[in-house]
């Protein structure tokens, strides 16, 4: 049986980072990168429009610093909604300290990662994310 | 025995009555203090009795009290006043006695006084109010007691001058207010600082990361088209960004040290050091270093912070290795001998001494204390990377743990860092 590609969605207000993300993962067949969204509010709207639970993403990657609704707030919302709680959600941020890691883990983040700076770092990060699915 | 006529008897009764009336008058005079001496006529002649009774001692005592003492009759007239009260209201005694006490109360406080007086006739009460002096008002406390003598009832009022106390109270209040304001400013300033630290942490690192990302991109994509010099430039840009990132992270760590204060865990330093050495696995292998760790003590403290201390010390020991020999690092727990470190301690057994020593390049003893200052580096950046904050962080953490960190070194031979930690935190 062929394993289905995992649907991965990135939520990040930094357009350059969104572009980098798409560039680094363009060649991976094990993941299906959905068009990135700019903040938590957009994500919630997006998820609400999906009719079948089967079409929900398998992995949500949240940047911490975003306008309107940051990573932590979005994470808290997702974990409080029965429909979305089971979706694996991770936080990734330019700067992570022990307080952020502890807070996000408490809220139910599978992983809290620091944004990588090169292709190797990105691939390794994605492998870590997928291992949790 | 001679028999007496009725007239004789009547005269005798008359005489005795007169004597009795005289005795009663005398008694009354004694009681009311009108008499200072008595002359009694008996068989042995005249005897003089002066009245140096307890009553008189009390009068003297009352005269010399710091408090004002006044007695009032039922109508509120002053029947007695000591001179202290006269001084308080700035009037001579004759202008006080026989006047209404109400006349010496500040107009605004008259309702208060009336209430005090009406309560005072039934129970002992105390009340703060103001007297009306000739040119000033006087803060006082009044307390009253009912005095019952014979059929007479009067009210004794003790008046305590509160001028000084009130002045101190006012000053204290002003100082407290000032202190509260300063405290507010301090809290605001601390919040600003924390805010700044968190903005700096993210907003400064974001563009820095981009520099790293795109330099890496450029190195990966275009290095074949670039000259060797241009490639070196890219490499320098990348390294500079890396250094700046390390700097920001270190400054942040340093500034956040004041923020959390949890110092309650029991920390096994041996476990801690073993854990840190695992992290340095690769570098230890690369440098062919040997590390010797003895049994270390268990102290109370913040595990994460103490980890940072030993991480920084071990990292330094590896970084400043001598080029001529592989690093030999030793981490030992020793019994603290206060004399060795010029310390005066009540109970040295309450402390744990951990020594981290190496055979690295060392430094001049003259810098033994300045190396703990922020941004102090002794070696050229080109040769040894670092922000110059590592040891400042270590010192700040040890300070917060009520400990001491001391350095010893000899150029070319090695360095020794002594960490003295109390076993228990207060």
XYZ file of C-alpha atoms in Angstrom:
559
model
C 0.000 0.000 0.000
C 1.325 3.387 -0.926
C 1.445 5.802 1.975
C -0.477 8.967 1.257
C 1.537 12.190 1.306
C 0.916 14.087 4.546
C -0.919 17.367 4.170
C 1.226 20.054 5.778
C 0.164 23.662 6.248
C 2.429 26.506 7.313
C 1.080 29.540 9.169
C 3.649 32.347 9.115
C 3.331 36.080 8.441
C 6.903 36.289 7.123
C 6.568 35.957 3.341
C 10.264 35.257 2.842
C 10.058 32.397 5.279
C 6.980 31.061 3.496
C 8.895 31.170 0.223
C 11.936 29.455 1.743
C 9.674 26.796 3.160
C 8.125 26.065 -0.243
C 11.545 26.068 -1.924
C 13.127 23.616 0.523
C 10.225 21.159 0.439
C 9.327 21.391 -3.260
C 11.006 18.062 -3.993
C 9.696 15.967 -1.138
C 7.127 13.403 -2.165
C 6.134 12.369 1.354
C 4.509 15.701 2.041
C 1.926 17.803 0.318
C 2.588 21.449 1.181
C -0.660 23.444 1.218
C -0.568 27.168 0.375
C 0.786 29.002 3.473
C -1.483 31.212 5.597
C -0.461 34.456 7.281
C -1.871 34.121 10.797
C -4.021 32.146 13.189
C -7.248 33.885 12.171
C -6.692 32.880 8.542
C -6.038 29.311 9.621
C -9.251 29.097 11.634
C -11.260 30.457 8.671
C -9.510 28.018 6.386
C -10.168 24.992 8.587
C -13.815 25.958 9.076
C -14.373 25.838 5.308
C -13.174 22.234 5.048
C -16.245 20.005 4.989
C -14.821 16.541 5.373
C -12.566 15.709 8.277
C -10.518 13.589 5.859
C -9.470 16.774 4.082
C -8.075 18.415 7.220
C -4.284 18.861 7.226
C -2.149 16.255 9.029
C 0.358 18.752 10.325
C 0.019 22.429 11.209
C 3.253 24.412 11.560
C 2.731 27.660 13.485
C 5.130 30.556 13.637
C 5.097 32.044 17.135
C 5.207 35.768 16.308
C 2.256 36.645 14.091
C -0.204 39.529 14.051
C -3.836 39.053 15.157
C -3.308 35.596 16.625
C 0.140 34.318 17.457
C 1.353 30.739 17.539
C 0.549 30.072 21.168
C -2.948 31.565 20.921
C -3.685 29.596 17.754
C -2.375 26.426 19.364
C -4.607 26.979 22.406
C -7.630 27.400 20.137
C -6.864 24.283 18.076
C -6.428 22.113 21.154
C -9.690 23.371 22.645
C -11.713 22.411 19.549
C -12.678 18.756 19.392
C -12.458 18.712 15.600
C -8.884 20.044 15.475
C -7.388 18.763 18.724
C -6.132 15.570 17.147
C -4.226 17.362 14.358
C -0.507 17.451 15.105
C 0.483 21.062 15.697
C 4.023 22.347 16.119
C 5.487 25.754 16.886
C 8.505 27.092 15.100
C 10.127 30.408 15.857
C 13.301 32.386 15.256
C 13.950 32.442 18.976
C 12.898 29.759 21.411
C 13.590 29.860 25.106
C 12.712 27.451 27.861
C 9.625 29.467 28.807
C 8.175 29.307 25.276
C 8.950 25.586 24.990
C 7.317 24.872 28.360
C 4.230 26.985 27.560
C 3.688 25.420 24.141
C 4.228 21.865 25.359
C 1.670 22.487 28.069
C -0.791 23.684 25.436
C -0.237 20.472 23.480
C 2.421 21.324 20.888
C 4.082 18.133 19.603
C 7.380 19.953 19.062
C 8.750 23.463 19.548
C 11.503 24.117 17.004
C 13.913 26.908 16.183
C 13.722 28.080 12.565
C 16.616 26.480 10.668
C 19.021 28.431 8.477
C 19.806 25.963 5.697
C 18.395 23.128 3.654
C 19.801 20.418 5.926
C 18.237 22.075 8.928
C 14.853 22.314 7.198
C 14.862 18.666 6.096
C 15.850 17.483 9.560
C 13.160 19.640 11.163
C 10.496 18.237 8.829
C 11.645 14.670 9.562
C 11.199 15.375 13.265
C 7.728 16.787 12.667
C 6.654 13.810 10.545
C 7.947 11.260 13.024
C 5.190 12.403 15.370
C 2.359 11.727 12.984
C -22.668 63.482 142.511
C -24.331 66.793 141.912
C -27.698 66.475 140.223
C -28.273 68.485 137.046
C -31.323 70.494 136.245
C -33.173 70.246 132.903
C -31.835 73.686 131.977
C -28.293 72.517 132.634
C -28.830 69.507 130.427
C -30.284 71.644 127.671
C -27.287 73.983 127.822
C -24.936 71.007 127.687
C -26.692 69.657 124.535
C -26.457 73.124 122.963
C -22.712 73.306 123.674
C -22.039 69.811 122.286
C -24.066 70.652 119.185
C -21.942 73.731 118.556
C -18.757 71.677 119.083
C -19.997 69.047 116.639
C -20.814 71.682 114.013
C -17.321 73.133 114.442
C -15.740 69.697 114.066
C -17.795 69.031 110.938
C -16.707 72.366 109.442
C -13.080 71.523 110.172
C -13.510 68.097 108.618
C -15.041 69.621 105.504
C -12.244 72.156 105.318
C -9.662 69.354 105.512
C -11.472 67.332 102.899
C -11.757 70.153 100.425
C -8.149 71.146 100.883
C -8.818 74.534 102.460
C -6.570 73.752 105.345
C -2.849 73.074 105.371
C -2.409 72.754 109.140
C -4.467 72.061 112.250
C -3.860 73.164 115.777
C -5.384 70.837 118.347
C -5.750 71.852 121.950
C -5.465 69.029 124.508
C -4.251 68.418 128.043
C -0.552 68.534 127.100
C -0.952 71.843 125.345
C -1.125 72.811 121.593
C -0.244 70.269 118.946
C 0.207 71.309 115.290
C -0.673 68.847 112.536
C 0.452 69.853 109.040
C -1.220 68.108 106.121
C 1.688 66.472 104.226
C -0.664 63.726 103.088
C -0.629 61.604 99.891
C -3.070 64.122 98.444
C -0.412 66.797 98.365
C 2.174 64.479 96.769
C -0.339 63.808 93.992
C -0.859 67.507 93.459
C 2.879 68.009 92.998
C 3.023 65.012 90.736
C 0.204 66.358 88.578
C 1.935 69.736 88.372
C 5.073 68.121 86.983
C 3.401 65.784 84.465
C 4.167 66.215 80.775
C 0.452 65.812 80.156
C -2.111 68.469 80.803
C -4.464 67.557 83.634
C -7.874 69.186 84.020
C -10.957 68.463 86.082
C -14.408 69.555 84.948
C -17.629 69.831 86.833
C -20.958 68.685 85.442
C -21.497 71.976 83.658
C -18.201 71.617 81.845
C -16.443 74.316 83.814
C -12.772 73.870 84.613
C -12.414 73.333 88.374
C -8.742 72.483 88.253
C -5.953 72.731 85.667
C -2.248 72.024 85.946
C 0.204 74.505 84.439
C 1.122 72.139 81.592
C -2.398 72.499 80.216
C -2.090 76.263 80.627
C 1.079 76.153 78.505
C -0.698 74.099 75.840
C -3.455 76.657 75.432
C -1.042 79.577 75.981
C -3.056 81.172 78.791
C -2.391 81.895 82.478
C -4.059 79.540 84.981
C -6.608 82.111 86.320
C -7.939 82.507 82.767
C -8.572 78.785 82.622
C -10.115 77.847 85.932
C -13.755 78.676 86.168
C -14.086 78.884 82.369
C -15.793 76.452 80.055
C -13.398 73.813 78.771
C -15.205 74.103 75.434
C -13.589 77.554 75.017
C -10.200 75.900 74.603
C -11.245 73.517 71.824
C -10.654 74.426 68.173
C -13.989 75.463 66.629
C -13.939 72.697 64.000
C -13.497 70.062 66.685
C -16.274 71.251 68.992
C -18.828 68.668 67.770
C -16.183 65.991 68.339
C -15.520 67.306 71.821
C -19.211 67.430 72.710
C -19.545 63.791 71.757
C -16.404 62.955 73.745
C -17.740 64.773 76.774
C -21.155 63.164 76.683
C -19.587 59.698 76.432
C -17.024 60.662 79.065
C -19.651 61.067 81.745
C -20.662 57.434 81.382
C -17.436 55.628 80.509
C -13.697 56.180 80.109
C -12.990 57.349 76.549
C -10.067 58.553 74.468
C -10.177 60.892 71.507
C -7.782 62.850 69.255
C -8.681 66.538 68.703
C -7.195 70.010 68.569
C -6.892 72.670 71.251
C -7.231 76.352 70.510
C -4.039 78.104 71.609
C -3.662 81.867 71.269
C -1.748 81.741 67.997
C -1.823 78.053 67.006
C -3.823 74.891 67.232
C -2.385 71.971 69.163
C -2.928 68.310 68.274
C -3.766 66.401 71.445
C -5.208 63.181 72.676
C -7.712 63.433 75.511
C -8.676 60.669 77.848
C -11.163 61.079 80.667
C -12.049 59.408 83.900
C -15.039 59.996 86.127
C -14.085 61.052 89.671
C -16.616 60.485 92.420
C -15.849 62.136 95.751
C -18.444 62.436 98.504
C -21.581 63.561 96.735
C -19.512 65.412 94.185
C -18.901 64.056 90.708
C -16.329 65.520 88.365
C -14.496 64.524 85.225
C -10.707 64.356 85.068
C -9.238 64.889 81.623
C -5.654 63.976 80.731
C -4.419 65.923 77.696
C -1.416 64.500 75.781
C 0.413 66.759 73.317
C 0.599 64.994 69.941
C 2.372 67.800 68.045
C 5.622 65.896 67.667
C 3.955 62.581 67.027
C 1.703 64.125 64.369
C 4.684 65.764 62.701
C 6.493 62.425 62.559
C 3.328 60.765 61.259
C 3.018 63.377 58.511
C 6.669 62.973 57.557
C 6.315 59.199 57.515
C 3.237 59.462 55.329
C 5.069 61.755 52.889
C 8.071 59.418 52.799
C 5.832 56.403 52.232
C 4.107 58.199 49.422
C 7.483 59.041 47.895
C 8.586 55.429 48.269
C 5.420 54.140 46.619
C 5.996 56.489 43.693
C 9.609 55.381 43.317
C 8.523 51.779 43.494
C 5.985 52.353 40.751
C 8.667 53.939 38.602
C 10.965 51.021 39.285
C 8.317 48.474 38.326
C 7.565 50.419 35.145
C 11.230 50.636 34.286
C 11.701 46.923 34.929
C 8.730 46.144 32.718
C 10.183 48.326 29.979
C 13.449 46.486 30.286
C 11.737 43.112 30.088
C 9.721 44.329 27.119
C 12.897 45.540 25.474
C 14.599 42.221 26.106
C 11.770 40.287 24.535
C 11.543 42.617 21.526
C 15.301 42.437 21.121
C 15.180 38.687 21.368
C 12.846 38.259 18.475
C 13.040 41.338 16.332
C 16.831 41.509 16.298
C 17.224 37.853 15.587
C 14.763 37.752 12.713
C 16.839 39.835 10.248
C 20.004 38.196 11.522
C 18.658 34.782 10.687
C 17.761 36.037 7.220
C 21.371 37.142 6.688
C 22.486 33.665 7.646
C 19.852 31.955 5.486
C 20.583 33.943 2.349
C 24.359 33.851 2.749
C 24.083 30.074 3.029
C 21.897 30.111 -0.065
C 24.443 32.147 -1.914
C 27.307 29.887 -0.815
C 25.389 26.818 -1.930
C 24.112 28.170 -5.245
C 26.763 30.558 -6.508
C 30.077 29.499 -5.016
C 31.214 27.965 -8.331
C 30.796 31.343 -10.029
C 32.585 33.277 -7.279
C 36.287 33.964 -6.823
C 37.981 32.550 -3.775
C 38.104 36.037 -2.156
C 34.362 36.532 -2.703
C 33.716 33.154 -1.106
C 35.792 34.226 1.911
C 33.705 37.391 2.168
C 30.513 35.340 2.236
C 32.030 33.130 4.863
C 32.918 36.206 6.955
C 29.362 37.566 6.650
C 27.973 34.256 7.813
C 30.352 33.989 10.755
C 29.682 37.595 11.816
C 25.958 36.920 11.828
C 26.535 33.774 13.840
C 28.589 35.719 16.388
C 25.943 38.381 16.675
C 23.280 35.755 17.228
C 25.354 34.217 20.017
C 25.730 37.684 21.523
C 22.015 38.397 21.485
C 21.189 35.019 22.992
C 23.774 35.576 25.741
C 22.595 39.099 26.552
C 19.077 37.773 26.712
C 20.067 34.979 29.065
C 21.858 37.517 31.234
C 18.919 39.938 31.355
C 16.396 37.191 32.061
C 18.354 35.963 35.068
C 16.688 38.573 37.251
C 13.267 37.502 36.064
C 12.914 34.002 37.446
C 13.909 33.205 40.952
C 13.101 29.571 41.523
C 15.869 28.256 43.726
C 14.269 25.322 45.421
C 15.351 22.140 43.649
C 17.983 19.757 44.985
C 20.602 19.648 42.243
C 23.068 16.758 42.018
C 26.097 18.482 40.488
C 27.618 15.155 39.426
C 24.499 14.340 37.350
C 24.502 17.849 35.997
C 28.142 17.773 34.897
C 27.751 14.302 33.350
C 24.815 15.629 31.356
C 26.809 18.637 30.145
C 29.760 16.447 29.153
C 27.378 14.421 26.972
C 26.524 17.637 25.120
C 30.224 18.314 24.563
C 30.839 14.760 23.324
C 31.844 15.836 19.842
C 34.113 18.680 20.893
C 35.815 16.519 23.531
C 36.535 13.947 20.855
C 37.675 16.550 18.327
C 40.108 18.094 20.789
C 41.207 14.723 22.158
C 40.422 16.049 25.625
C 40.347 14.014 28.804
C 37.888 14.984 31.489
C 38.079 13.773 35.065
C 35.025 14.204 37.279
C 35.022 13.312 40.965
C 31.976 12.818 43.159
C 30.285 16.211 43.398
C 27.911 17.467 46.058
C 24.169 17.973 45.959
C 23.161 21.617 46.438
C 19.903 23.523 46.502
C 19.353 25.746 43.520
C 17.927 26.371 40.097
C 19.009 23.426 37.987
C 18.798 25.203 34.637
C 20.874 28.113 35.907
C 23.545 25.945 37.547
C 23.710 23.944 34.332
C 24.483 27.174 32.512
C 27.335 27.915 34.956
C 29.099 24.590 34.473
C 28.313 24.561 30.771
C 30.103 27.898 30.416
C 33.077 26.819 32.543
C 33.564 23.531 30.691
C 33.043 25.248 27.354
C 35.792 27.745 28.261
C 38.129 24.963 29.363
C 37.714 23.342 25.930
C 37.843 26.623 24.018
C 41.001 27.986 25.591
C 42.979 24.777 25.179
C 46.706 25.060 24.634
C 47.739 24.451 21.022
C 50.684 22.373 22.213
C 48.860 19.690 24.225
C 45.445 18.012 24.416
C 43.156 19.487 27.062
C 43.055 17.857 30.479
C 40.040 19.060 32.433
C 39.278 18.188 36.018
C 36.047 18.838 37.895
C 36.459 18.142 41.593
C 34.476 18.716 44.724
C 36.677 19.625 47.685
C 36.169 20.408 51.320
C 36.202 24.154 51.594
C 39.161 25.661 53.429
C 38.132 29.313 53.906
C 41.749 30.433 54.488
C 42.763 29.301 51.040
C 40.369 31.783 49.450
C 40.717 34.515 52.061
C 37.161 34.006 53.234
C 35.616 34.567 56.605
C 32.859 32.031 57.089
C 30.970 31.038 60.204
C 30.483 27.481 59.149
C 32.558 26.241 56.185
C 30.849 22.836 56.290
C 27.641 24.451 54.983
C 29.339 25.170 51.663
C 30.457 23.089 48.742
C 33.526 23.937 46.678
C 33.680 22.760 43.077
C 36.897 23.344 41.160
C 36.977 23.304 37.370
C 40.600 23.331 36.229
C 42.312 22.949 32.874
C 45.771 22.923 31.331
C 44.870 25.530 28.728
C 46.456 28.825 27.701
C 45.533 30.509 31.013
C 45.499 34.249 31.603
C 47.370 36.798 33.637
C 46.393 36.731 37.293
C 45.763 40.488 37.125
C 42.580 39.802 35.157
C 41.257 37.259 37.665
C 38.313 39.427 38.660
C 37.749 41.506 35.524
C 37.047 38.404 33.422
C 33.658 38.251 35.152
C 32.639 41.686 33.818
C 30.256 41.970 30.890
C 31.876 41.893 27.432
C 35.357 41.389 28.898
C 37.463 39.277 26.561
C 41.183 38.778 26.913
C 41.866 37.033 23.647
C 41.536 38.192 20.037
C 38.116 37.417 18.533
C 39.754 36.076 15.417
C 41.284 33.259 17.459
C 38.662 32.551 20.106
C 34.978 33.034 19.416
C 32.761 34.304 22.171
C 30.569 37.115 23.347
C 32.434 37.825 26.563
C 29.239 37.259 28.498
C 29.649 33.614 29.497
C 31.515 34.254 32.737
C 29.306 37.244 33.612
C 26.306 34.940 33.353
C 28.072 32.364 35.530
C 28.895 35.008 38.149
C 25.399 36.447 38.185
C 23.909 32.988 38.689
C 26.353 32.105 41.469
C 25.677 35.488 43.115
C 21.964 34.766 43.003
C 22.663 31.448 44.688
C 24.521 33.304 47.463
C 27.786 31.749 46.373
C 31.141 32.866 45.067
C 33.086 32.237 41.906
C 36.830 32.862 41.896
C 39.444 32.455 39.194
C 43.145 31.589 39.372
C 45.469 31.197 36.464
C 49.011 31.088 35.128
C 49.722 32.030 31.550
C 50.641 28.952 29.543
C 49.851 26.536 32.377
C 46.107 26.595 32.834
C 43.188 28.092 34.708
C 41.246 27.116 37.798
C 37.710 28.256 38.580
C 36.464 27.776 42.107
C 32.726 27.752 42.623
C 31.615 28.018 46.251
C 27.939 27.240 46.779
C 25.876 27.030 49.959
C 24.375 23.551 50.369
C 21.047 25.097 51.368
C 19.406 28.255 50.076
C 17.875 30.608 52.669
